[in-house]
Amino acid sequence: MKLDTLVSHLDELLRCKEIPDISDNGLQVEGGQEVEHVGSAVDASAHVIGKAIETGCQFLIVHHGLFWGKAERVVGPHRARMVALLESNLSVYAAHLPLDLHPDLGNNALLLRILGMECESGFGSSGGMDIGFRGRFETPRERGDLVDTLGRELGGRVDIYPFGPERIRTMGVVSGSGGSFVAEAVELGLDALLVGEWTYASYHLAKDHGLNVLAAGHYATETVGVRALGDHLSEQWGLEHTFLPEPIEK
C-alpha cells in the first residue's frame, strides 16, 4: 500500500485536520513509500520504535507522538529516536484526541463496548468538544463486576473509589487523564466515572457528591484504540498488524 494513500485514509477516518489538539496529529515522520506491515503502540518511545524496527514494521501508529505543538530540539533521547526512525525508514503517525473521541475505533467508545454499555451522548467537555462518552446499562450492574471486567479485558489493576451506589446504571468515560471530569459527572447526576488516571484534587469532590470512580490506568485505557485502528487497517487493506506493548512500570 502506498504511504500517501494510507495517510489520506487515516486523516479522513480520524478527522485529524479538523480536531484541535496540542498533539501534532497525522504523519509526524515520513518513512518508506510502501507499507505492508503496520505497528501500533500507545507511546513513540525508544523501546517501541526499536521493537517496531525489529519486527519489520514500516508504519507505526501511536497515541502519544513525538511532537506536541512546539519546536523540539533534536538532542539526547529525542535525537536517538529520530536517528533510529530515519535510518530504518519507519514512518510515525500520531492520533491523540482524534482517537479518543472516534465513535467506533476510539478509546472511549471501545471502553463502553467492553462494559456492554449503550452510548447515550458525548461526555468530557474540553476545548468546546466532547472527548469521551456517557453510557447507560439497560440493567444496573454491580460495580465489582465492572472492575473485574475491566481488569480482565485490559490486563491490569483497576482501582475503585466506591463513593456512590453499589449498582451502576450511568457512567461517564474518559480514557487517560480523565480525573478532571468529576464535576461534569456530578452535574449530570451519573453513578460513576471511568478514567485512566485519577487525581488527588478530585478525590473529595467525588466523595462528597457520592460518585463512584474507576481508575483503570492511563496506559491501559489507551491501548484499545491503537489496537483497533491497526486491526481496522489489517481487515480493510490486508496489512499485517503488530501491537507493540510497553506497560508502564508501577
Coordinates of N, CA and C in Angstrom, one line a residue:
M1 N 0.8 -1.2 0.0 CA 0.0 0.0 0.0 C 0.9 1.2 0.0
K2 N 0.5 2.2 -0.8 CA 1.3 3.5 -0.9 C 1.1 4.3 0.4
L3 N 2.2 4.9 0.9 CA 2.2 5.6 2.1 C 1.2 6.8 2.1
D4 N 1.2 7.5 1.0 CA 0.2 8.7 0.9 C -1.2 8.2 0.9
T5 N -1.5 7.0 0.4 CA -2.9 6.5 0.4 C -3.3 6.1 1.8
L6 N -2.4 5.5 2.5 CA -2.6 5.1 3.9 C -2.8 6.4 4.8
V7 N -2.0 7.4 4.6 CA -2.1 8.6 5.4 C -3.4 9.3 5.1
S8 N -3.8 9.4 3.9 CA -5.0 10.1 3.5 C -6.2 9.4 4.1
H9 N -6.2 8.0 4.1 CA -7.3 7.2 4.7 C -7.4 7.5 6.2
L10 N -6.3 7.5 6.9 CA -6.3 7.8 8.3 C -6.7 9.2 8.6
D11 N -6.2 10.2 7.9 CA -6.6 11.6 8.1 C -8.1 11.8 8.0
E12 N -8.7 11.1 7.0 CA -10.1 11.3 6.8 C -10.9 10.5 7.8
L13 N -10.5 9.3 8.1 CA -11.2 8.4 9.1 C -11.2 9.1 10.5
L14 N -10.1 9.7 10.9 CA -9.9 10.2 12.2 C -10.2 11.7 12.3
R15 N -10.4 12.3 11.1 CA -10.6 13.8 11.1 C -9.5 14.6 11.8
C16 N -8.2 14.1 11.5 CA -7.1 14.7 12.2 C -6.9 16.2 12.0
K17 N -7.3 16.6 10.8 CA -7.1 18.0 10.4 C -8.2 18.9 11.0
E18 N -9.3 18.3 11.5 CA -10.4 19.1 11.9 C -10.4 19.3 13.4
I19 N -9.8 18.4 14.2 CA -10.0 18.3 15.6 C -8.8 19.1 16.3
P20 N -9.1 20.1 17.0 CA -8.0 20.9 17.7 C -7.4 20.1 18.8
D21 N -6.0 20.1 18.9 CA -5.3 19.3 19.8 C -3.9 19.9 20.1
I22 N -3.4 19.6 21.2 CA -2.0 20.0 21.5 C -1.0 19.1 20.8
S23 N -1.4 17.9 20.4 CA -0.6 17.0 19.6 C -0.6 17.4 18.1
D24 N 0.5 17.2 17.5 CA 0.6 17.4 16.0 C 0.2 16.1 15.4
N25 N -1.2 15.9 15.3 CA -1.7 14.7 14.8 C -1.5 14.5 13.3
G26 N -1.4 13.2 12.9 CA -1.2 12.9 11.5 C 0.2 12.3 11.3
L27 N 0.7 12.4 10.1 CA 2.1 11.8 9.8 C 3.1 12.8 10.4
Q28 N 3.9 12.2 11.3 CA 4.9 13.0 12.0 C 6.3 12.8 11.5
V29 N 6.6 11.6 11.0 CA 7.9 11.2 10.4 C 7.6 10.4 9.2
E30 N 8.1 10.8 8.0 CA 7.9 10.1 6.8 C 9.0 9.1 6.5
G31 N 8.5 7.9 6.3 CA 9.5 6.8 6.0 C 9.3 6.3 4.6
G32 N 9.4 5.0 4.4 CA 9.3 4.4 3.1 C 8.0 4.6 2.5
Q33 N 7.9 4.6 1.1 CA 6.7 4.9 0.4 C 5.8 3.6 0.2
E34 N 6.2 2.5 0.6 CA 5.4 1.3 0.5 C 5.2 0.7 1.9
V35 N 4.0 0.4 2.2 CA 3.7 -0.1 3.6 C 2.9 -1.5 3.5
E36 N 3.5 -2.5 4.1 CA 2.8 -3.8 4.2 C 2.6 -4.2 5.6
H37 N 3.4 -3.7 6.5 CA 3.3 -4.1 7.9 C 3.2 -2.8 8.8
V38 N 2.1 -2.8 9.6 CA 1.8 -1.7 10.5 C 2.0 -2.1 11.9
G39 N 2.7 -1.2 12.7 CA 2.7 -1.4 14.2 C 1.9 -0.4 14.9
S40 N 1.4 -0.8 16.1 CA 0.6 0.2 16.9 C 1.1 0.1 18.3
A41 N 1.0 1.3 18.9 CA 1.5 1.4 20.3 C 0.9 2.7 20.9
V42 N 1.0 2.7 22.2 CA 0.5 3.9 22.9 C 1.5 5.1 22.8
D43 N 2.8 4.8 23.0 CA 3.8 5.8 23.0 C 4.9 5.6 22.0
A44 N 5.4 6.7 21.4 CA 6.5 6.6 20.5 C 7.8 6.6 21.3
S45 N 8.0 5.7 22.1 CA 9.2 5.6 23.0 C 10.3 4.9 22.2
A46 N 11.5 5.0 22.8 CA 12.7 4.3 22.1 C 12.5 2.8 22.1
H47 N 11.9 2.3 23.2 CA 11.6 0.8 23.2 C 10.6 0.4 22.1
V48 N 9.6 1.2 22.0 CA 8.6 0.8 20.9 C 9.1 1.0 19.5
I49 N 9.9 2.0 19.3 CA 10.5 2.2 18.0 C 11.4 1.1 17.7
G50 N 12.2 0.7 18.7 CA 13.1 -0.5 18.5 C 12.4 -1.7 18.2
K51 N 11.3 -2.0 18.9 CA 10.5 -3.2 18.6 C 9.9 -3.2 17.2
A52 N 9.4 -2.0 16.8 CA 8.8 -1.8 15.5 C 9.8 -2.2 14.4
I53 N 11.0 -1.7 14.6 CA 12.1 -1.9 13.6 C 12.4 -3.4 13.6
E54 N 12.5 -4.0 14.8 CA 12.9 -5.4 14.9 C 11.9 -6.3 14.3
T55 N 10.6 -6.0 14.4 CA 9.5 -6.8 13.9 C 9.2 -6.5 12.4
G56 N 9.9 -5.6 11.8 CA 9.7 -5.3 10.4 C 8.6 -4.4 10.0
C57 N 8.1 -3.6 11.0 CA 7.1 -2.6 10.7 C 7.6 -1.5 9.8
Q58 N 6.8 -1.0 8.9 CA 7.2 0.2 8.1 C 6.4 1.4 8.4
F59 N 5.4 1.2 9.3 CA 4.5 2.3 9.6 C 4.0 2.1 11.1
L60 N 4.2 3.1 11.9 CA 3.9 3.0 13.3 C 2.8 4.0 13.7
I61 N 1.7 3.5 14.2 CA 0.6 4.3 14.7 C 0.8 4.4 16.2
V62 N 0.7 5.7 16.8 CA 0.8 5.9 18.2 C -0.2 6.9 18.7
H63 N -0.6 6.7 19.9 CA -1.5 7.7 20.6 C -0.7 8.9 21.0
H64 N 0.4 8.7 21.6 CA 1.3 9.8 22.1 C 2.5 9.9 21.2
G65 N 2.5 10.9 20.3 CA 3.5 11.0 19.3 C 4.8 11.7 19.8
L66 N 5.6 12.2 18.8 CA 6.9 12.8 19.1 C 6.8 14.3 19.2
F67 N 5.7 14.9 18.6 CA 5.6 16.4 18.5 C 4.3 16.9 19.1
W68 N 4.4 17.9 19.9 CA 3.2 18.4 20.7 C 3.1 19.9 20.5
G69 N 3.1 20.4 19.3 CA 2.8 21.8 19.0 C 3.8 22.8 19.3
K70 N 5.0 22.4 19.5 CA 6.1 23.3 19.7 C 7.4 22.7 19.1
A71 N 8.4 23.6 18.9 CA 9.7 23.1 18.3 C 10.4 22.2 19.3
E72 N 10.9 21.1 18.8 CA 11.6 20.2 19.7 C 13.1 20.2 19.2
R73 N 14.0 20.4 20.2 CA 15.4 20.3 19.9 C 15.8 18.8 19.6
V74 N 16.5 18.6 18.6 CA 16.9 17.2 18.2 C 18.2 16.9 18.9
V75 N 18.0 16.6 20.2 CA 19.2 16.3 21.1 C 18.8 15.2 22.0
G76 N 19.8 14.5 22.6 CA 19.5 13.5 23.6 C 18.6 12.3 23.1
P77 N 17.7 11.9 24.0 CA 16.8 10.7 23.6 C 16.0 11.0 22.4
H78 N 15.6 12.3 22.2 CA 14.8 12.7 21.0 C 15.6 12.5 19.8
R79 N 16.8 12.9 19.8 CA 17.7 12.7 18.6 C 17.9 11.2 18.3
A80 N 18.1 10.4 19.4 CA 18.2 9.0 19.2 C 17.0 8.3 18.5
R81 N 15.8 8.8 19.0 CA 14.6 8.2 18.4 C 14.5 8.6 16.9
M82 N 14.8 9.9 16.6 CA 14.8 10.4 15.2 C 15.8 9.6 14.3
V83 N 17.0 9.4 14.8 CA 18.0 8.7 14.1 C 17.5 7.3 13.7
A84 N 17.0 6.6 14.7 CA 16.5 5.2 14.5 C 15.4 5.2 13.5
L85 N 14.5 6.2 13.5 CA 13.4 6.2 12.6 C 13.9 6.5 11.2
L86 N 14.7 7.5 11.0 CA 15.2 7.8 9.7 C 16.1 6.8 9.1
E87 N 17.0 6.2 9.9 CA 17.8 5.1 9.4 C 17.1 3.9 9.0
S88 N 16.0 3.6 9.6 CA 15.2 2.4 9.3 C 14.1 2.7 8.3
N89 N 13.9 3.9 8.0 CA 12.8 4.3 7.0 C 11.4 4.0 7.6
L90 N 11.2 4.1 8.9 CA 10.0 3.9 9.6 C 9.2 5.1 9.8
S91 N 7.9 5.1 9.3 CA 7.0 6.2 9.4 C 6.3 6.2 10.8
V92 N 6.0 7.4 11.3 CA 5.3 7.5 12.6 C 4.0 8.4 12.3
Y93 N 2.9 7.8 12.7 CA 1.6 8.5 12.6 C 1.0 8.7 14.0
A94 N 0.7 9.9 14.4 CA 0.1 10.1 15.8 C -1.4 10.5 15.7
A95 N -2.2 9.9 16.6 CA -3.6 10.2 16.7 C -3.9 10.3 18.2
H96 N -4.0 11.5 18.7 CA -4.3 11.7 20.1 C -5.8 11.9 20.4
L97 N -6.3 13.1 20.5 CA -7.7 13.3 20.7 C -8.6 12.7 19.6
P98 N -8.1 12.8 18.3 CA -9.0 12.1 17.3 C -9.2 10.7 17.6
L99 N -8.3 10.0 18.3 CA -8.6 8.6 18.6 C -9.3 8.4 19.9
D100 N -9.2 9.4 20.8 CA -10.0 9.3 22.0 C -11.5 9.4 21.7
L101 N -11.9 10.3 20.8 CA -13.3 10.6 20.6 C -13.9 9.9 19.4
H102 N -13.2 9.1 18.6 CA -13.8 8.4 17.5 C -14.9 7.5 17.9
P103 N -16.1 7.5 17.3 CA -17.3 6.8 17.7 C -17.2 5.3 17.6
D104 N -16.3 4.8 16.8 CA -16.2 3.4 16.5 C -14.8 2.8 17.0
L105 N -13.7 3.5 16.7 CA -12.4 2.9 16.9 C -11.7 3.7 18.1
G106 N -12.4 4.6 18.7 CA -11.8 5.4 19.7 C -11.7 4.7 21.1
N107 N -10.8 5.2 21.9 CA -10.6 4.6 23.3 C -11.9 4.5 24.1
N108 N -12.6 5.7 24.1 CA -13.7 5.7 25.0 C -14.9 5.0 24.5
A109 N -15.2 4.9 23.2 CA -16.2 4.1 22.7 C -16.0 2.7 22.9
L110 N -14.7 2.3 22.8 CA -14.4 0.8 23.0 C -14.5 0.4 24.5
L111 N -14.1 1.4 25.4 CA -14.3 1.1 26.8 C -15.8 0.9 27.1
L112 N -16.6 1.7 26.6 CA -18.1 1.4 26.7 C -18.5 0.1 26.2
R113 N -17.9 -0.3 25.1 CA -18.3 -1.6 24.5 C -17.8 -2.7 25.3
I114 N -16.6 -2.6 25.9 CA -16.1 -3.6 26.8 C -17.0 -3.9 28.0
L115 N -17.6 -2.8 28.5 CA -18.5 -2.9 29.6 C -19.9 -3.3 29.2
G116 N -20.2 -3.3 27.9 CA -21.6 -3.6 27.4 C -22.6 -2.5 27.6
M117 N -22.1 -1.3 27.6 CA -22.9 -0.1 27.8 C -23.4 0.5 26.5
E118 N -24.6 1.0 26.5 CA -25.1 1.8 25.4 C -24.7 3.2 25.5
C119 N -24.2 3.7 24.4 CA -23.7 5.1 24.3 C -25.0 6.1 24.3
E120 N -25.0 7.0 25.2 CA -26.1 7.9 25.3 C -25.8 9.3 24.6
S121 N -24.6 9.7 24.8 CA -24.2 11.0 24.3 C -22.7 11.2 24.6
G122 N -22.2 12.4 24.1 CA -20.8 12.7 24.4 C -20.7 13.1 25.9
F123 N -19.4 13.1 26.3 CA -19.1 13.5 27.7 C -17.6 13.9 27.7
G124 N -17.3 14.7 28.7 CA -15.9 15.1 28.9 C -15.6 16.4 28.0
S125 N -16.3 17.4 28.3 CA -16.2 18.7 27.5 C -14.8 19.3 27.7
S126 N -14.1 19.5 26.6 CA -12.8 20.1 26.6 C -12.5 20.9 25.3
G127 N -12.3 22.1 25.5 CA -12.0 23.0 24.3 C -13.2 23.0 23.3
G128 N -14.4 23.0 23.9 CA -15.6 23.1 23.0 C -16.0 21.8 22.4
M129 N -15.5 20.7 22.8 CA -15.9 19.4 22.2 C -15.8 18.3 23.3
D130 N -16.6 17.3 23.1 CA -16.6 16.1 24.0 C -15.5 15.1 23.6
I131 N -14.6 14.8 24.5 CA -13.6 13.8 24.1 C -13.9 12.4 24.7
G132 N -15.0 12.3 25.5 CA -15.4 11.0 26.0 C -16.9 10.7 25.6
F133 N -17.4 9.8 26.3 CA -18.8 9.4 26.1 C -19.5 9.1 27.4
R134 N -20.8 9.3 27.4 CA -21.7 8.9 28.5 C -22.5 7.7 28.1
G135 N -22.4 6.7 29.0 CA -23.1 5.4 28.7 C -24.1 5.0 29.8
R136 N -25.0 4.0 29.4 CA -26.1 3.6 30.3 C -26.2 2.1 30.2
F137 N -26.4 1.4 31.3 CA -26.8 0.0 31.3 C -28.3 -0.1 31.3
E138 N -28.8 -1.0 30.5 CA -30.2 -1.3 30.5 C -30.6 -1.8 31.9
T139 N -29.8 -2.7 32.4 CA -30.0 -3.2 33.8 C -28.8 -2.8 34.6
P140 N -28.9 -2.2 35.7 CA -27.8 -1.8 36.5 C -26.9 -2.9 36.9
R141 N -25.5 -2.7 36.9 CA -24.6 -3.7 37.2 C -23.8 -3.4 38.5
E142 N -23.4 -4.5 39.2 CA -22.6 -4.3 40.4 C -21.3 -3.7 40.0
R143 N -20.9 -2.7 40.8 CA -19.6 -2.1 40.5 C -18.4 -3.0 40.6
G144 N -18.5 -4.0 41.4 CA -17.4 -5.0 41.5 C -17.3 -5.8 40.2
D145 N -18.4 -6.1 39.6 CA -18.4 -6.8 38.3 C -17.7 -6.0 37.2
L146 N -17.9 -4.7 37.3 CA -17.3 -3.8 36.3 C -15.8 -3.8 36.5
V147 N -15.3 -3.7 37.7 CA -13.9 -3.8 38.0 C -13.3 -5.1 37.5
D148 N -14.0 -6.2 37.7 CA -13.5 -7.5 37.2 C -13.4 -7.5 35.7
T149 N -14.4 -7.0 35.0 CA -14.5 -7.0 33.6 C -13.3 -6.2 33.0
L150 N -13.2 -5.0 33.5 CA -12.1 -4.1 33.0 C -10.7 -4.7 33.3
G151 N -10.5 -5.2 34.5 CA -9.2 -5.8 34.8 C -8.9 -7.0 33.8
R152 N -9.9 -7.8 33.5 CA -9.7 -9.0 32.7 C -9.4 -8.5 31.2
E153 N -10.2 -7.6 30.7 CA -10.1 -7.1 29.3 C -8.9 -6.3 29.1
L154 N -8.5 -5.4 30.0 CA -7.4 -4.5 29.9 C -6.1 -5.1 30.4
G155 N -6.2 -6.2 31.2 CA -5.0 -6.9 31.6 C -4.2 -6.2 32.7
G156 N -4.9 -5.5 33.6 CA -4.2 -4.7 34.6 C -5.1 -4.5 35.8
R157 N -4.5 -3.8 36.8 CA -5.3 -3.5 38.0 C -6.2 -2.3 37.8
V158 N -7.4 -2.4 38.3 CA -8.4 -1.3 38.3 C -8.7 -0.9 39.7
D159 N -8.4 0.4 40.0 CA -8.7 0.9 41.3 C -10.1 1.5 41.4
I160 N -10.8 1.2 42.5 CA -12.2 1.8 42.6 C -12.3 2.6 43.9
Y161 N -12.9 3.7 43.7 CA -13.3 4.6 44.8 C -14.8 4.5 45.0
P162 N -15.2 3.7 45.9 CA -16.7 3.3 46.0 C -17.5 4.3 46.8
F163 N -17.6 5.5 46.2 CA -18.3 6.6 46.9 C -19.8 6.7 46.5
G164 N -20.2 5.9 45.5 CA -21.6 6.0 45.0 C -22.4 4.8 45.2
P165 N -23.5 4.6 44.5 CA -24.3 3.4 44.6 C -23.6 2.1 44.2
E166 N -23.9 1.0 44.9 CA -23.3 -0.3 44.6 C -23.7 -0.8 43.2
R167 N -24.8 -0.5 42.7 CA -25.3 -0.9 41.4 C -25.3 0.4 40.5
I168 N -24.6 0.2 39.4 CA -24.4 1.4 38.5 C -25.2 1.3 37.2
R169 N -25.9 2.3 36.9 CA -26.7 2.4 35.7 C -26.0 3.4 34.7
T170 N -25.5 4.5 35.1 CA -25.0 5.5 34.2 C -23.5 5.8 34.5
M171 N -22.8 6.1 33.5 CA -21.3 6.3 33.7 C -20.8 7.2 32.6
G172 N -19.8 8.1 33.0 CA -19.0 8.9 32.0 C -17.7 8.2 31.9
V173 N -17.2 8.2 30.6 CA -15.9 7.5 30.3 C -15.0 8.5 29.6
V174 N -13.8 8.7 30.2 CA -12.7 9.4 29.6 C -11.4 8.7 29.8
S175 N -10.8 8.2 28.8 CA -9.5 7.5 29.0 C -8.4 8.4 29.3
G176 N -7.3 7.9 29.7 CA -6.1 8.7 30.0 C -6.3 9.5 31.3
S177 N -6.0 10.8 31.2 CA -6.1 11.8 32.3 C -7.5 12.3 32.4
G178 N -8.4 11.5 32.9 CA -9.8 11.9 32.9 C -10.4 12.3 34.3
G179 N -9.5 12.4 35.3 CA -9.9 12.7 36.6 C -10.5 14.1 36.8
S180 N -10.2 15.0 35.8 CA -10.7 16.4 36.0 C -12.2 16.5 35.6
F181 N -12.8 15.4 35.2 CA -14.2 15.5 34.7 C -15.2 15.0 35.8
V182 N -14.8 15.0 37.0 CA -15.7 14.6 38.1 C -16.8 15.6 38.2
A183 N -16.5 16.9 38.1 CA -17.6 17.9 38.2 C -18.7 17.8 37.2
E184 N -18.3 17.4 36.0 CA -19.3 17.2 34.9 C -20.1 16.0 35.2
A185 N -19.5 14.9 35.7 CA -20.2 13.7 36.0 C -21.2 14.0 37.1
V186 N -20.8 14.8 38.1 CA -21.7 15.1 39.2 C -22.9 16.0 38.7
E187 N -22.6 16.9 37.9 CA -23.6 17.8 37.3 C -24.7 17.0 36.5
L188 N -24.2 16.0 35.9 CA -25.2 15.2 35.1 C -25.9 14.1 35.9
G189 N -25.5 14.0 37.2 CA -26.1 13.0 38.0 C -25.8 11.6 37.7
L190 N -24.5 11.3 37.2 CA -24.1 10.0 36.9 C -23.8 9.2 38.1
D191 N -23.8 7.9 38.0 CA -23.5 7.0 39.1 C -22.0 6.8 39.2
A192 N -21.3 6.9 38.1 CA -19.8 6.5 38.1 C -19.1 7.3 37.0
L193 N -17.8 7.3 37.2 CA -16.9 7.9 36.2 C -15.7 6.9 36.0
L194 N -15.5 6.5 34.8 CA -14.4 5.6 34.4 C -13.3 6.5 33.8
V195 N -12.1 6.4 34.3 CA -11.0 7.2 33.8 C -9.7 6.3 33.7
G196 N -8.7 6.8 33.1 CA -7.4 6.1 33.2 C -6.7 6.5 34.4
E197 N -6.4 7.8 34.5 CA -5.6 8.3 35.6 C -6.4 9.2 36.6
W198 N -6.3 8.9 37.8 CA -7.1 9.6 38.9 C -6.3 10.6 39.5
T199 N -6.9 11.7 39.9 CA -6.2 12.9 40.5 C -6.6 13.1 42.0
Y200 N -5.7 13.4 42.8 CA -6.0 13.7 44.2 C -6.9 14.9 44.3
A201 N -6.8 15.9 43.4 CA -7.6 17.1 43.5 C -9.1 16.8 43.4
S202 N -9.4 15.7 42.8 CA -10.9 15.4 42.6 C -11.4 14.4 43.6
Y203 N -10.6 13.9 44.5 CA -11.0 12.9 45.4 C -12.2 13.3 46.3
H204 N -12.0 14.4 46.9 CA -13.1 14.9 47.9 C -14.4 15.3 47.2
L205 N -14.2 15.9 46.0 CA -15.4 16.3 45.2 C -16.2 15.0 44.9
A206 N -15.6 14.0 44.4 CA -16.3 12.7 44.1 C -16.9 12.1 45.4
K207 N -16.1 12.1 46.4 CA -16.6 11.5 47.7 C -17.8 12.3 48.3
D208 N -17.7 13.6 48.3 CA -18.8 14.4 48.9 C -20.0 14.4 48.1
H209 N -19.9 14.1 46.8 CA -21.1 14.0 45.9 C -21.6 12.6 45.7
G210 N -21.0 11.6 46.2 CA -21.4 10.3 46.1 C -21.3 9.7 44.7
L211 N -20.1 10.0 44.1 CA -19.8 9.5 42.7 C -18.8 8.4 42.8
N212 N -19.1 7.2 42.2 CA -18.1 6.1 42.1 C -17.1 6.5 41.0
V213 N -15.8 6.2 41.3 CA -14.7 6.4 40.3 C -14.0 5.2 40.1
L214 N -13.8 4.7 38.9 CA -13.0 3.6 38.5 C -11.8 4.1 37.7
A215 N -10.6 3.8 38.2 CA -9.3 4.2 37.5 C -8.6 3.0 37.0
A216 N -8.6 2.8 35.7 CA -8.1 1.6 35.1 C -6.7 1.7 34.5
G217 N -6.1 2.9 34.7 CA -4.7 3.1 34.3 C -4.6 3.9 33.0
H218 N -3.8 5.0 33.0 CA -3.7 5.8 31.8 C -3.3 5.0 30.6
Y219 N -2.2 4.2 30.7 CA -1.7 3.4 29.6 C -2.8 2.4 29.2
A220 N -3.3 1.6 30.1 CA -4.2 0.5 29.8 C -5.4 1.0 29.0
T221 N -6.0 2.1 29.5 CA -7.2 2.6 28.8 C -7.0 3.1 27.4
E222 N -5.7 3.4 27.1 CA -5.4 3.9 25.7 C -4.7 2.9 24.8
T223 N -4.7 1.6 25.2 CA -4.2 0.6 24.3 C -5.3 0.2 23.3
V224 N -6.6 0.3 23.7 CA -7.7 -0.3 22.9 C -7.9 0.4 21.6
G225 N -7.7 1.8 21.6 CA -7.9 2.5 20.3 C -6.8 2.2 19.3
V226 N -5.5 2.2 19.6 CA -4.5 1.9 18.6 C -4.6 0.5 18.1
R227 N -4.9 -0.4 19.0 CA -5.1 -1.8 18.6 C -6.2 -1.9 17.6
A228 N -7.3 -1.3 17.9 CA -8.5 -1.4 17.0 C -8.2 -0.7 15.6
L229 N -7.4 0.4 15.7 CA -7.1 1.1 14.4 C -6.2 0.2 13.6
G230 N -5.2 -0.5 14.2 CA -4.3 -1.4 13.5 C -5.1 -2.6 12.9
D231 N -6.0 -3.1 13.7 CA -6.9 -4.2 13.2 C -7.7 -3.8 12.0
H232 N -8.2 -2.5 12.1 CA -9.1 -2.0 11.0 C -8.3 -2.0 9.7
L233 N -7.0 -1.5 9.8 CA -6.2 -1.5 8.6 C -5.9 -2.8 8.1
S234 N -5.7 -3.8 9.0 CA -5.5 -5.2 8.5 C -6.7 -5.7 7.8
E235 N -7.9 -5.5 8.4 CA -9.1 -6.0 7.8 C -9.5 -5.4 6.5
Q236 N -9.3 -4.0 6.4 CA -9.7 -3.3 5.2 C -8.7 -3.3 4.1
W237 N -7.4 -3.3 4.4 CA -6.4 -3.2 3.4 C -5.5 -4.4 3.3
G238 N -5.7 -5.4 4.2 CA -4.8 -6.6 4.2 C -3.4 -6.4 4.7
L239 N -3.2 -5.3 5.5 CA -1.9 -5.1 6.0 C -1.6 -5.9 7.2
E240 N -0.4 -6.4 7.4 CA 0.0 -7.1 8.6 C 0.0 -6.1 9.8
H241 N -0.5 -6.5 10.9 CA -0.6 -5.6 12.1 C 0.0 -6.2 13.3
T242 N 0.9 -5.5 14.0 CA 1.5 -6.0 15.2 C 1.3 -4.9 16.3
F243 N 0.7 -5.3 17.4 CA 0.6 -4.4 18.6 C 1.9 -4.5 19.4
L244 N 2.5 -3.4 19.8 CA 3.7 -3.3 20.5 C 3.6 -2.8 21.9
P245 N 3.4 -3.7 22.9 CA 3.1 -3.3 24.2 C 4.4 -2.7 24.9
E246 N 4.1 -1.8 25.8 CA 5.1 -1.3 26.7 C 4.4 -0.8 28.0
P247 N 3.9 -1.7 28.8 CA 3.2 -1.3 30.0 C 4.1 -0.4 30.9
I248 N 3.4 0.6 31.5 CA 4.2 1.5 32.4 C 4.4 0.7 33.8
E249 N 5.7 0.7 34.2 CA 6.0 0.1 35.5 C 5.5 0.9 36.6
K250 N 4.9 0.2 37.6 CA 4.3 0.9 38.8 C 5.2 0.6 40.0

